[in-house]
């Protein structure tokens, strides 16, 4: 049942190229310049009329939502607010008939996310779910659904559900961008071309497994980790930190790299490994200079990048070199080494990777 893998989590990490290919399949037109979302149940006219978009979710799905904000604001030019379901449901959100709420849930049964969905409906808004489980409560009660085709996810720590949520958000952002006339066919074609290379690039990222295992062995004794990222990589830093906490029981925090000097830099010493997600994009140099600040204080750095420059190597104790892709899709790629890092640290520590203490796969109570 684990397909030769030692844990479901490792199997599910390796299933990502396939899960992502399945999530894309059937959703691109023949000319490759349009996204088809059959179960959205909202016409282009209806979609074009929304003036407010909330993304609501819990845990890892909330992290996907944070990346979604970048995608939708950039590609569809609609302002997006992302909220944690247990907060949203109690704060009298500003929902009316011109509001779309996008709920994200792997299981489709998370109590707070379901309550947030109902809250949006009661206030007259429409709800679309990004969901992995067909006919789950959240899928059934939403006006429309974008299913992630990740297949069953057994490990409590979400992996392939997360990256397929990112792909679903990307598809939705392209669709909304076209409907709102913010994207030309040419731009759509370019984005879709990049998307279609994603499964292959993920295969390449998975080849880092052995290197990551040996770096994990080196760092497994640390009692705290800091994860840094900027822009659309900040949510990936949060997700990396959550993954480590959940399965290895090591305390970890995610921070926006530029915020480091406003407090967390006080924590840096030789005992605090810092994991930095630093792809070659507009803020690359800024993040490298954040890394240099960490190094100057004796901190140890593991970096994840598609850039093979000497400044990066000299600022890092280990570099996980990932393949390159468009900046909008890079968070899918950088997620993979972070999943593997937490997995191998947990295995070295001997924790119950698939069933970590105190956690349930789906949280059906408040
Ligand atoms: O099924 P959902 O996506 O609604 O679950 C939300 C969270 O409970 C879930 O993502 C949780 O944070 C995972 N254990 C993370 O790995």
Short mmCIF file of C-alpha atoms and ligand atoms in Angstrom, two decimals:
data_model
loop_
_atom_site.label_atom_id
_atom_site.label_comp_id
_atom_site.label_asym_id
_atom_site.label_seq_id
_atom_site.Cartn_x
_atom_site.Cartn_y
_atom_site.Cartn_z
CA UNK A 1 0.00 0.00 0.00
CA UNK A 2 2.98 2.30 0.53
CA UNK A 3 4.26 1.33 -2.90
CA UNK A 4 7.68 0.35 -1.58
CA UNK A 5 8.15 3.58 0.36
CA UNK A 6 8.83 3.54 4.08
CA UNK A 7 6.08 6.03 4.87
CA UNK A 8 2.96 7.37 3.19
CA UNK A 9 4.42 10.84 3.47
CA UNK A 10 7.45 9.91 1.36
CA UNK A 11 5.24 8.14 -1.16
CA UNK A 12 3.00 11.19 -1.39
CA UNK A 13 5.96 13.53 -1.81
CA UNK A 14 7.10 11.41 -4.75
CA UNK A 15 3.62 11.29 -6.22
CA UNK A 16 3.61 15.04 -6.79
CA UNK A 17 4.64 15.10 -10.47
CA UNK A 18 1.76 12.71 -11.23
CA UNK A 19 -0.72 14.49 -8.92
CA UNK A 20 0.05 17.81 -10.56
CA UNK A 21 -0.21 16.39 -14.08
CA UNK A 22 -3.64 14.98 -13.10
CA UNK A 23 -4.74 18.33 -11.68
CA UNK A 24 -3.84 20.06 -14.95
CA UNK A 25 -5.25 17.34 -17.23
CA UNK A 26 -8.44 18.27 -19.09
CA UNK A 27 -8.28 21.87 -17.90
CA UNK A 28 -6.42 23.45 -20.80
CA UNK A 29 -8.03 24.00 -24.21
CA UNK A 30 -6.52 22.69 -27.42
CA UNK A 31 -4.92 26.00 -28.38
CA UNK A 32 -3.32 26.14 -24.94
CA UNK A 33 -4.45 29.69 -24.28
CA UNK A 34 -7.43 29.10 -22.01
CA UNK A 35 -8.21 27.37 -18.75
CA UNK A 36 -11.34 25.21 -18.48
CA UNK A 37 -12.90 24.86 -15.05
CA UNK A 38 -15.97 22.72 -15.61
CA UNK A 39 -17.33 22.58 -12.07
CA UNK A 40 -16.97 26.26 -11.25
CA UNK A 41 -20.69 26.84 -11.90
CA UNK A 42 -20.10 30.56 -12.35
CA UNK A 43 -20.42 32.16 -15.78
CA UNK A 44 -17.77 34.56 -17.04
CA UNK A 45 -20.24 37.41 -16.47
CA UNK A 46 -20.88 36.35 -12.89
CA UNK A 47 -17.15 36.01 -12.24
CA UNK A 48 -16.40 39.43 -13.71
CA UNK A 49 -18.82 41.08 -11.30
CA UNK A 50 -17.17 40.19 -8.02
CA UNK A 51 -15.44 43.12 -6.39
CA UNK A 52 -14.13 41.33 -3.33
CA UNK A 53 -12.39 37.99 -2.94
CA UNK A 54 -11.73 36.21 0.32
CA UNK A 55 -9.61 33.10 0.59
CA UNK A 56 -10.37 31.15 3.74
CA UNK A 57 -8.73 27.96 5.03
CA UNK A 58 -6.76 26.35 7.89
CA UNK A 59 -3.18 25.11 8.27
CA UNK A 60 -1.39 24.13 5.12
CA UNK A 61 -4.42 25.03 3.01
CA UNK A 62 -4.22 28.54 4.44
CA UNK A 63 -0.58 28.70 3.32
CA UNK A 64 -1.73 27.78 -0.19
CA UNK A 65 -4.24 30.63 0.08
CA UNK A 66 -1.45 33.08 0.91
CA UNK A 67 0.29 32.10 -2.33
CA UNK A 68 -3.08 32.40 -4.08
CA UNK A 69 -3.30 36.05 -3.10
CA UNK A 70 -0.08 36.76 -5.03
CA UNK A 71 -1.35 34.88 -8.07
CA UNK A 72 -4.83 36.41 -8.19
CA UNK A 73 -3.75 39.97 -7.42
CA UNK A 74 -1.01 39.79 -10.04
CA UNK A 75 -2.78 37.91 -12.82
CA UNK A 76 -6.40 39.04 -12.35
CA UNK A 77 -5.85 42.38 -10.60
CA UNK A 78 -8.52 41.73 -7.98
CA UNK A 79 -7.74 42.54 -4.38
CA UNK A 80 -7.67 39.44 -2.20
CA UNK A 81 -7.86 39.02 1.54
CA UNK A 82 -6.70 35.72 3.03
CA UNK A 83 -8.01 34.60 6.38
CA UNK A 84 -7.81 31.68 8.75
CA UNK A 85 -11.22 30.03 8.90
CA UNK A 86 -11.52 30.13 12.71
CA UNK A 87 -10.89 33.88 12.61
CA UNK A 88 -13.03 34.68 9.57
CA UNK A 89 -16.16 33.00 10.89
CA UNK A 90 -16.28 35.12 14.03
CA UNK A 91 -15.33 38.53 12.71
CA UNK A 92 -18.43 39.54 10.79
CA UNK A 93 -16.69 39.51 7.40
CA UNK A 94 -17.73 42.07 4.80
CA UNK A 95 -19.49 39.64 2.51
CA UNK A 96 -22.32 40.55 0.15
CA UNK A 97 -23.61 39.36 -3.23
CA UNK A 98 -20.57 40.82 -4.98
CA UNK A 99 -18.18 38.82 -2.83
CA UNK A 100 -16.59 35.53 -3.81
CA UNK A 101 -15.18 33.35 -1.04
CA UNK A 102 -12.67 30.74 -2.08
CA UNK A 103 -12.38 28.05 0.56
CA UNK A 104 -9.48 25.62 0.42
CA UNK A 105 -9.57 22.23 2.08
CA UNK A 106 -7.89 18.93 1.32
CA UNK A 107 -10.39 16.86 3.30
CA UNK A 108 -13.45 18.98 2.66
CA UNK A 109 -14.50 18.28 6.24
CA UNK A 110 -12.60 20.84 8.33
CA UNK A 111 -15.16 22.25 10.77
CA UNK A 112 -13.97 25.85 10.78
CA UNK A 113 -13.66 26.01 6.99
CA UNK A 114 -17.16 24.58 6.60
CA UNK A 115 -18.48 27.15 9.08
CA UNK A 116 -16.75 29.96 7.14
CA UNK A 117 -18.37 28.72 3.94
CA UNK A 118 -21.80 28.81 5.61
CA UNK A 119 -21.11 32.27 7.01
CA UNK A 120 -20.36 33.54 3.47
CA UNK A 121 -23.56 31.99 2.13
CA UNK A 122 -25.64 33.49 4.92
CA UNK A 123 -24.33 36.91 3.99
CA UNK A 124 -25.35 36.43 0.37
CA UNK A 125 -21.95 35.65 -1.16
CA UNK A 126 -20.91 32.90 -3.56
CA UNK A 127 -18.45 30.20 -2.57
CA UNK A 128 -16.01 28.18 -4.64
CA UNK A 129 -14.07 25.34 -3.01
CA UNK A 130 -10.63 24.02 -3.86
CA UNK A 131 -10.95 20.54 -2.49
CA UNK A 132 -9.37 17.11 -2.80
CA UNK A 133 -12.17 14.85 -1.60
CA UNK A 134 -15.04 14.42 -4.05
CA UNK A 135 -18.49 14.88 -2.54
CA UNK A 136 -17.11 16.01 0.82
CA UNK A 137 -19.23 18.43 2.88
CA UNK A 138 -17.31 21.48 1.69
CA UNK A 139 -17.48 20.38 -1.95
CA UNK A 140 -21.21 19.70 -1.70
CA UNK A 141 -22.15 22.96 0.00
CA UNK A 142 -20.11 25.22 -2.28
CA UNK A 143 -21.56 26.82 -5.41
CA UNK A 144 -18.64 25.54 -7.45
CA UNK A 145 -15.58 23.34 -6.99
CA UNK A 146 -12.09 23.07 -8.40
CA UNK A 147 -11.01 19.58 -7.45
CA UNK A 148 -7.35 18.90 -6.87
CA UNK A 149 -6.62 15.47 -8.29
CA UNK A 150 -3.97 14.55 -5.76
CA UNK A 151 -5.51 11.18 -4.97
CA UNK A 152 -5.96 10.03 -1.36
CA UNK A 153 -3.55 11.69 1.06
CA UNK A 154 -2.93 9.43 4.05
CA UNK A 155 0.03 11.11 5.82
CA UNK A 156 -1.18 13.66 8.35
CA UNK A 157 1.38 16.13 7.04
CA UNK A 158 -0.04 17.53 3.85
CA UNK A 159 2.29 17.42 0.84
CA UNK A 160 0.77 16.60 -2.54
CA UNK A 161 -2.52 18.18 -1.49
CA UNK A 162 -0.65 21.45 -0.92
CA UNK A 163 1.17 21.57 -4.25
CA UNK A 164 -1.97 20.60 -6.17
CA UNK A 165 -3.83 23.40 -4.32
CA UNK A 166 -1.18 25.78 -5.62
CA UNK A 167 -1.81 24.50 -9.15
CA UNK A 168 -5.60 24.87 -8.73
CA UNK A 169 -5.07 28.45 -7.55
CA UNK A 170 -2.84 29.14 -10.53
CA UNK A 171 -5.51 27.79 -12.91
CA UNK A 172 -8.16 29.88 -11.19
CA UNK A 173 -6.01 33.02 -11.34
CA UNK A 174 -5.46 32.53 -15.09
CA UNK A 175 -9.16 31.97 -15.65
CA UNK A 176 -10.13 35.02 -13.63
CA UNK A 177 -7.41 37.06 -15.34
CA UNK A 178 -8.91 36.27 -18.74
CA UNK A 179 -12.47 36.95 -17.60
CA UNK A 180 -11.46 40.29 -16.14
CA UNK A 181 -9.52 41.03 -19.36
CA UNK A 182 -6.27 41.44 -17.50
CA UNK A 183 -4.46 38.74 -19.49
CA UNK A 184 -3.99 38.54 -23.27
CA UNK A 185 -4.04 35.23 -25.13
CA UNK A 186 -0.29 35.63 -25.52
CA UNK A 187 0.22 35.97 -21.77
CA UNK A 188 -2.10 33.05 -21.12
CA UNK A 189 -0.19 30.94 -23.61
CA UNK A 190 3.10 31.74 -21.93
CA UNK A 191 1.78 30.94 -18.46
CA UNK A 192 0.22 27.68 -19.62
CA UNK A 193 3.43 26.66 -21.35
CA UNK A 194 5.30 27.09 -18.08
CA UNK A 195 2.62 25.17 -16.20
CA UNK A 196 2.96 22.20 -18.52
CA UNK A 197 6.66 21.87 -17.65
CA UNK A 198 5.89 21.64 -13.95
CA UNK A 199 5.61 17.84 -13.54
CA UNK A 200 9.02 17.32 -15.19
CA UNK A 201 10.63 20.04 -13.05
CA UNK A 202 9.22 18.44 -9.93
CA UNK A 203 10.82 15.16 -10.94
CA UNK A 204 14.12 17.02 -11.05
CA UNK A 205 13.52 18.61 -7.64
CA UNK A 206 12.86 15.15 -6.19
CA UNK A 207 16.34 14.07 -7.27
CA UNK A 208 17.66 16.19 -4.39
CA UNK A 209 16.45 13.53 -1.96
CA UNK A 210 19.85 12.05 -1.09
CA UNK A 211 21.55 15.39 -0.60
CA UNK A 212 18.70 16.54 1.61
CA UNK A 213 18.90 13.39 3.69
CA UNK A 214 22.56 14.02 4.46
CA UNK A 215 21.92 17.67 5.33
CA UNK A 216 19.04 16.52 7.56
CA UNK A 217 21.44 14.26 9.43
CA UNK A 218 23.69 17.24 10.06
CA UNK A 219 20.92 19.43 11.47
CA UNK A 220 18.63 16.96 13.23
CA UNK A 221 19.78 17.94 16.71
CA UNK A 222 18.81 21.59 16.51
CA UNK A 223 15.97 22.55 18.81
CA UNK A 224 14.74 25.53 16.78
CA UNK A 225 14.73 26.49 13.12
CA UNK A 226 14.00 29.75 11.37
CA UNK A 227 12.51 29.75 7.85
CA UNK A 228 12.78 32.86 5.70
CA UNK A 229 11.24 33.83 2.38
CA UNK A 230 9.97 36.92 0.64
CA UNK A 231 6.96 37.63 -1.54
CA UNK A 232 5.30 34.44 -2.78
CA UNK A 233 8.02 32.45 -1.02
CA UNK A 234 7.09 33.77 2.41
CA UNK A 235 4.09 31.39 2.62
CA UNK A 236 6.44 28.59 1.55
CA UNK A 237 8.68 29.48 4.50
CA UNK A 238 5.62 29.26 6.77
CA UNK A 239 4.70 25.92 5.27
CA UNK A 240 8.25 24.58 5.66
CA UNK A 241 8.21 25.55 9.32
CA UNK A 242 4.79 23.96 9.90
CA UNK A 243 5.93 20.74 8.24
CA UNK A 244 8.99 20.53 10.50
CA UNK A 245 6.95 21.25 13.66
CA UNK A 246 4.27 18.73 12.85
CA UNK A 247 6.37 15.68 12.22
CA UNK A 248 9.70 16.24 13.98
CA UNK A 249 8.40 18.22 17.00
CA UNK A 250 11.17 20.74 16.50
CA UNK A 251 10.14 24.32 17.07
CA UNK A 252 10.25 26.29 13.83
CA UNK A 253 9.10 29.71 12.76
CA UNK A 254 8.54 31.20 9.35
CA UNK A 255 9.27 34.88 8.78
CA UNK A 256 9.32 37.28 5.86
CA UNK A 257 13.05 37.74 5.26
CA UNK A 258 12.83 41.52 5.28
CA UNK A 259 11.23 41.50 8.71
CA UNK A 260 14.18 39.74 10.33
CA UNK A 261 15.89 42.86 11.57
CA UNK A 262 12.69 43.89 13.36
CA UNK A 263 13.11 41.23 16.02
CA UNK A 264 14.00 37.65 15.10
CA UNK A 265 17.61 38.51 14.30
CA UNK A 266 18.14 38.58 18.08
CA UNK A 267 17.73 34.80 18.03
CA UNK A 268 20.57 34.13 15.59
CA UNK A 269 23.53 32.17 16.85
CA UNK A 270 25.36 29.00 15.83
CA UNK A 271 22.54 26.86 17.26
CA UNK A 272 19.75 28.22 15.10
CA UNK A 273 19.73 26.84 11.57
CA UNK A 274 18.10 29.21 9.11
CA UNK A 275 16.38 27.84 6.02
CA UNK A 276 16.13 30.45 3.28
CA UNK A 277 14.00 30.19 0.16
CA UNK A 278 15.75 32.42 -2.32
CA UNK A 279 14.91 31.95 -6.01
CA UNK A 280 16.39 34.25 -8.63
CA UNK A 281 13.68 36.90 -8.78
CA UNK A 282 13.29 40.64 -8.13
CA UNK A 283 14.12 40.35 -4.44
CA UNK A 284 16.96 37.86 -4.81
CA UNK A 285 19.74 40.32 -3.92
CA UNK A 286 17.82 41.55 -0.92
CA UNK A 287 17.38 38.04 0.45
CA UNK A 288 21.07 37.27 -0.12
CA UNK A 289 21.94 40.32 1.93
CA UNK A 290 19.56 39.08 4.67
CA UNK A 291 21.51 35.82 4.56
CA UNK A 292 24.79 37.66 4.94
CA UNK A 293 23.42 39.32 8.07
CA UNK A 294 22.64 35.88 9.47
CA UNK A 295 26.10 34.59 8.60
CA UNK A 296 27.76 37.58 10.23
CA UNK A 297 26.13 36.49 13.49
CA UNK A 298 27.31 32.89 13.25
CA UNK A 299 24.05 31.49 11.92
CA UNK A 300 24.02 28.40 9.71
CA UNK A 301 22.12 28.58 6.44
CA UNK A 302 20.41 26.05 4.25
CA UNK A 303 19.25 27.74 1.07
CA UNK A 304 16.86 26.67 -1.67
CA UNK A 305 17.41 28.33 -5.01
CA UNK A 306 17.39 28.02 -8.79
CA UNK A 307 20.39 30.31 -8.91
CA UNK A 308 23.87 28.83 -8.92
CA UNK A 309 25.82 31.96 -8.05
CA UNK A 310 28.97 32.16 -5.95
CA UNK A 311 27.48 34.75 -3.56
CA UNK A 312 24.73 32.28 -2.75
CA UNK A 313 27.19 29.45 -2.13
CA UNK A 314 29.44 31.57 0.02
CA UNK A 315 26.47 32.69 2.13
CA UNK A 316 25.17 29.12 2.63
CA UNK A 317 26.27 25.97 4.47
CA UNK A 318 24.15 23.91 2.09
CA UNK A 319 22.35 24.80 -1.14
CA UNK A 320 19.46 22.77 -2.53
CA UNK A 321 19.60 23.64 -6.21
CA UNK A 322 16.13 23.40 -7.73
CA UNK A 323 15.22 23.71 -11.42
CA UNK A 324 14.04 27.07 -12.62
CA UNK A 325 10.50 28.01 -13.74
CA UNK A 326 8.44 31.21 -13.95
CA UNK A 327 8.28 33.15 -10.69
CA UNK A 328 4.53 32.47 -10.36
CA UNK A 329 5.10 28.72 -10.30
CA UNK A 330 8.32 28.70 -8.30
CA UNK A 331 6.53 28.13 -4.94
CA UNK A 332 5.45 24.69 -6.18
CA UNK A 333 9.07 23.75 -6.82
CA UNK A 334 10.58 25.20 -3.64
CA UNK A 335 8.01 23.33 -1.52
CA UNK A 336 9.55 19.98 -2.40
CA UNK A 337 12.98 20.28 -0.71
CA UNK A 338 11.29 21.66 2.42
CA UNK A 339 9.00 18.63 2.58
CA UNK A 340 11.96 16.28 2.18
CA UNK A 341 14.02 18.13 4.78
CA UNK A 342 11.34 17.81 7.44
CA UNK A 343 10.66 14.21 6.44
CA UNK A 344 14.29 13.13 6.83
CA UNK A 345 14.78 15.01 10.08
CA UNK A 346 11.68 13.32 11.50
CA UNK A 347 12.86 9.89 10.37
CA UNK A 348 16.27 10.46 12.03
CA UNK A 349 14.50 11.52 15.20
CA UNK A 350 12.36 8.39 15.09
CA UNK A 351 8.97 10.09 15.33
CA UNK A 352 5.78 8.63 13.90
CA UNK A 353 5.94 10.47 10.59
CA UNK A 354 2.55 9.49 9.19
CA UNK A 355 0.67 9.79 12.47
CA UNK A 356 2.35 12.52 14.53
CA UNK A 357 1.24 12.91 18.12
CA UNK A 358 -1.82 15.02 18.93
CA UNK A 359 -2.80 15.46 15.29
CA UNK A 360 -5.68 14.16 13.19
CA UNK A 361 -5.84 14.08 9.41
CA UNK A 362 -9.03 16.04 9.35
CA UNK A 363 -10.12 18.39 12.07
CA UNK A 364 -13.88 18.01 12.19
CA UNK A 365 -14.39 19.76 15.52
CA UNK A 366 -13.84 23.41 16.32
O1 LIG B 1 -8.32 19.18 5.14
P1 LIG B 1 -7.88 20.63 5.26
O2 LIG B 1 -7.07 21.10 4.12
O3 LIG B 1 -9.06 21.54 5.50
O4 LIG B 1 -7.00 20.67 6.55
C1 LIG B 1 -6.49 21.87 7.05
C2 LIG B 1 -5.41 21.62 8.07
O5 LIG B 1 -5.93 20.91 9.17
C3 LIG B 1 -4.22 20.86 7.49
O6 LIG B 1 -3.69 21.48 6.37
C4 LIG B 1 -3.11 20.68 8.54
O7 LIG B 1 -2.53 21.91 8.84
C5 LIG B 1 -2.10 19.65 8.02
N1 LIG B 1 -1.82 18.66 9.02
C6 LIG B 1 -0.84 20.27 7.58
O8 LIG B 1 0.14 19.35 7.20
#
